[in-house]
Amino acid sequence: MSQHVNMTSNMTCEFSHVDELMKVLELVFYIPIFVFGLILNIAALVVFCGLLRKKTESTIYMMNLALMDLLLLFPLPFKMHATNNKWDPNLQGLCSVLEGLYFYGIYGSIYIIMCIAVDRWVAICHPFKAKELRSPKMAVGACVVVWVLVFAAIFPAMSQLKRHKDPKEPFHCFHEFSKNGWQPAIIISVQVFGFVVPALVVVCCSAKIIWALQQSGQHSSQSRACVKIIYSSLCAFLVPFTPSHLGIFLQFLVHQNVIHDCGAQTSISLFLQIAMCLSNITCCLDAMCYYFIAREVRSTRHKKLTVQQNTVSKTVKYEQISQIPLAQ
């Protein structure tokens, strides 16, 4: 997302000081995000794949969200290296794959979080239809659709971001994208389908769920856990992705020559790059969802075991009583 010099109609704006600042800030952001994100998401996969043997809709979505987060985390060390070092021209192919995985992880996470919000909305606001619309198989199907659609959208779009410089020259991976990437059709599609539509779905579903729980007057531990899951999903969605997509829109206005002032362009460039760094924090914020989902599943399983034990206990007592001979 870096741009060293931006040409306007009447002036040249210099961004080298922004790039120098970002070399430091990216390390400050990326190192803790990579370390904690890797630990949290691997732990989540161990819990949801191994420890929680029974797969529910929630655990299936969480497993896929953890996988998306790992896809986002995998390119971060390469991204940190590319910020301070130019790559050999022979690594263009590797760079394209890493860039694709990075954006795949971002938009895959967005759509998995949207699926979680819709799943919760169906379960709570439409309980009678939930038996038809919710099942582990349906959750797997929804996740497969997300993986396929995001792949179909991301990798063709990456071809528009290819650099138009001499392919024999060293280059900065994750930087120096082609101006074709800022075409109105691409940016509008990214903004509408990559953020606005999923954001509206997540916010609307979350608001309806919270309203339904408040109207029901339920204050059980299960309803409280559900509210915590909703708020954590909202946080994991809005906090990382709202600033980055706002920054993309402002940078789009710069490329369309709507914003001419060099000071404003410099501020927008810095804001966008910091926002893109912060968007990676979704890998850590998703851990809140993992925690509350795991607690919910464990609590549900504990209640079922308690009910089964009580049923067995009552059955045994009944059999013992029935064997007592009647008084002669």
PDB file of N, CA and C in Angstrom, residues 96 99-100 103-104 149-163 177-178 180-183 185-187 189-190:
ATOM      1  N   SER A  96       3.169 -12.804  -5.384  1.00  0.00           N
ATOM      2  CA  SER A  96       1.748 -12.787  -5.765  1.00  0.00           C
ATOM      3  C   SER A  96       0.935 -13.763  -4.917  1.00  0.00           C
ATOM      4  N   GLU A  99       0.615 -12.261  -1.357  1.00  0.00           N
ATOM      5  CA  GLU A  99      -0.364 -11.171  -1.367  1.00  0.00           C
ATOM      6  C   GLU A  99      -1.781 -11.718  -1.449  1.00  0.00           C
ATOM      7  N   GLY A 100      -1.956 -12.754  -2.295  1.00  0.00           N
ATOM      8  CA  GLY A 100      -3.275 -13.369  -2.422  1.00  0.00           C
ATOM      9  C   GLY A 100      -3.741 -13.999  -1.122  1.00  0.00           C
ATOM     10  N   PHE A 103      -4.850 -11.187   1.456  1.00  0.00           N
ATOM     11  CA  PHE A 103      -6.188 -10.636   1.224  1.00  0.00           C
ATOM     12  C   PHE A 103      -7.267 -11.712   1.344  1.00  0.00           C
ATOM     13  N   TYR A 104      -6.904 -12.962   1.024  1.00  0.00           N
ATOM     14  CA  TYR A 104      -7.826 -14.084   1.218  1.00  0.00           C
ATOM     15  C   TYR A 104      -8.196 -14.192   2.695  1.00  0.00           C
ATOM     16  N   LEU A 149     -16.014 -18.641  -3.023  1.00  0.00           N
ATOM     17  CA  LEU A 149     -16.327 -17.296  -3.516  1.00  0.00           C
ATOM     18  C   LEU A 149     -15.180 -16.320  -3.275  1.00  0.00           C
ATOM     19  N   VAL A 150     -14.563 -16.393  -2.098  1.00  0.00           N
ATOM     20  CA  VAL A 150     -13.440 -15.490  -1.812  1.00  0.00           C
ATOM     21  C   VAL A 150     -12.267 -15.798  -2.737  1.00  0.00           C
ATOM     22  N   PHE A 151     -12.018 -17.078  -2.977  1.00  0.00           N
ATOM     23  CA  PHE A 151     -10.953 -17.457  -3.920  1.00  0.00           C
ATOM     24  C   PHE A 151     -11.251 -16.911  -5.312  1.00  0.00           C
ATOM     25  N   ALA A 152     -12.508 -17.083  -5.746  1.00  0.00           N
ATOM     26  CA  ALA A 152     -12.904 -16.624  -7.084  1.00  0.00           C
ATOM     27  C   ALA A 152     -12.807 -15.111  -7.217  1.00  0.00           C
ATOM     28  N   ALA A 153     -12.955 -14.386  -6.112  1.00  0.00           N
ATOM     29  CA  ALA A 153     -12.904 -12.922  -6.158  1.00  0.00           C
ATOM     30  C   ALA A 153     -11.487 -12.387  -5.999  1.00  0.00           C
ATOM     31  N   ILE A 154     -10.702 -12.996  -5.103  1.00  0.00           N
ATOM     32  CA  ILE A 154      -9.394 -12.441  -4.752  1.00  0.00           C
ATOM     33  C   ILE A 154      -8.353 -12.641  -5.846  1.00  0.00           C
ATOM     34  N   PHE A 155      -8.174 -13.868  -6.294  1.00  0.00           N
ATOM     35  CA  PHE A 155      -7.031 -14.132  -7.161  1.00  0.00           C
ATOM     36  C   PHE A 155      -7.161 -13.514  -8.558  1.00  0.00           C
ATOM     37  N   PRO A 156      -8.349 -13.450  -9.165  1.00  0.00           N
ATOM     38  CA  PRO A 156      -8.441 -12.671 -10.411  1.00  0.00           C
ATOM     39  C   PRO A 156      -8.161 -11.188 -10.184  1.00  0.00           C
ATOM     40  N   ALA A 157      -8.604 -10.663  -9.032  1.00  0.00           N
ATOM     41  CA  ALA A 157      -8.372  -9.241  -8.737  1.00  0.00           C
ATOM     42  C   ALA A 157      -6.893  -8.954  -8.553  1.00  0.00           C
ATOM     43  N   MET A 158      -6.131  -9.941  -8.054  1.00  0.00           N
ATOM     44  CA  MET A 158      -4.703  -9.729  -7.841  1.00  0.00           C
ATOM     45  C   MET A 158      -3.969  -9.456  -9.143  1.00  0.00           C
ATOM     46  N   SER A 159      -4.504  -9.966 -10.258  1.00  0.00           N
ATOM     47  CA  SER A 159      -3.857  -9.713 -11.555  1.00  0.00           C
ATOM     48  C   SER A 159      -3.884  -8.237 -11.915  1.00  0.00           C
ATOM     49  N   GLN A 160      -4.878  -7.504 -11.389  1.00  0.00           N
ATOM     50  CA  GLN A 160      -4.969  -6.068 -11.650  1.00  0.00           C
ATOM     51  C   GLN A 160      -3.959  -5.270 -10.824  1.00  0.00           C
ATOM     52  N   LEU A 161      -3.390  -5.901  -9.800  1.00  0.00           N
ATOM     53  CA  LEU A 161      -2.447  -5.199  -8.929  1.00  0.00           C
ATOM     54  C   LEU A 161      -0.997  -5.405  -9.343  1.00  0.00           C
ATOM     55  N   LYS A 162      -0.762  -6.172 -10.413  1.00  0.00           N
ATOM     56  CA  LYS A 162       0.608  -6.445 -10.834  1.00  0.00           C
ATOM     57  C   LYS A 162       1.343  -5.156 -11.183  1.00  0.00           C
ATOM     58  N   ARG A 163       2.607  -5.141 -10.830  1.00  0.00           N
ATOM     59  CA  ARG A 163       3.419  -3.957 -11.054  1.00  0.00           C
ATOM     60  C   ARG A 163       3.763  -3.810 -12.534  1.00  0.00           C
ATOM     61  N   PHE A 177       1.915  -1.266  -5.914  1.00  0.00           N
ATOM     62  CA  PHE A 177       0.868  -1.863  -6.731  1.00  0.00           C
ATOM     63  C   PHE A 177       0.587  -0.999  -7.951  1.00  0.00           C
ATOM     64  N   SER A 178       0.102  -1.642  -8.992  1.00  0.00           N
ATOM     65  CA  SER A 178      -0.269  -0.928 -10.212  1.00  0.00           C
ATOM     66  C   SER A 178      -1.447   0.008  -9.951  1.00  0.00           C
ATOM     67  N   ASN A 180      -3.854   0.259 -11.804  1.00  0.00           N
ATOM     68  CA  ASN A 180      -5.076  -0.451 -12.208  1.00  0.00           C
ATOM     69  C   ASN A 180      -5.875  -0.925 -10.995  1.00  0.00           C
ATOM     70  N   GLY A 181      -5.171  -1.136  -9.888  1.00  0.00           N
ATOM     71  CA  GLY A 181      -5.852  -1.584  -8.682  1.00  0.00           C
ATOM     72  C   GLY A 181      -6.767  -0.539  -8.074  1.00  0.00           C
ATOM     73  N   TRP A 182      -6.626   0.717  -8.517  1.00  0.00           N
ATOM     74  CA  TRP A 182      -7.456   1.805  -7.994  1.00  0.00           C
ATOM     75  C   TRP A 182      -8.556   2.208  -8.967  1.00  0.00           C
ATOM     76  N   GLN A 183      -8.858   1.343  -9.923  1.00  0.00           N
ATOM     77  CA  GLN A 183      -9.963   1.619 -10.841  1.00  0.00           C
ATOM     78  C   GLN A 183     -11.277   1.649 -10.062  1.00  0.00           C
ATOM     79  N   ALA A 185     -14.241   0.493 -10.630  1.00  0.00           N
ATOM     80  CA  ALA A 185     -14.972  -0.781 -10.561  1.00  0.00           C
ATOM     81  C   ALA A 185     -14.407  -1.685  -9.474  1.00  0.00           C
ATOM     82  N   ILE A 186     -13.071  -1.726  -9.354  1.00  0.00           N
ATOM     83  CA  ILE A 186     -12.436  -2.594  -8.358  1.00  0.00           C
ATOM     84  C   ILE A 186     -12.681  -2.075  -6.949  1.00  0.00           C
ATOM     85  N   ILE A 187     -12.454  -0.775  -6.742  1.00  0.00           N
ATOM     86  CA  ILE A 187     -12.595  -0.206  -5.398  1.00  0.00           C
ATOM     87  C   ILE A 187     -14.045  -0.251  -4.927  1.00  0.00           C
ATOM     88  N   SER A 189     -16.314  -2.399  -5.833  1.00  0.00           N
ATOM     89  CA  SER A 189     -16.613  -3.804  -5.519  1.00  0.00           C
ATOM     90  C   SER A 189     -16.039  -4.201  -4.162  1.00  0.00           C
ATOM     91  N   VAL A 190     -14.793  -3.780  -3.912  1.00  0.00           N
ATOM     92  CA  VAL A 190     -14.153  -4.092  -2.629  1.00  0.00           C
ATOM     93  C   VAL A 190     -14.927  -3.463  -1.477  1.00  0.00           C
TER      94      VAL A 190
END
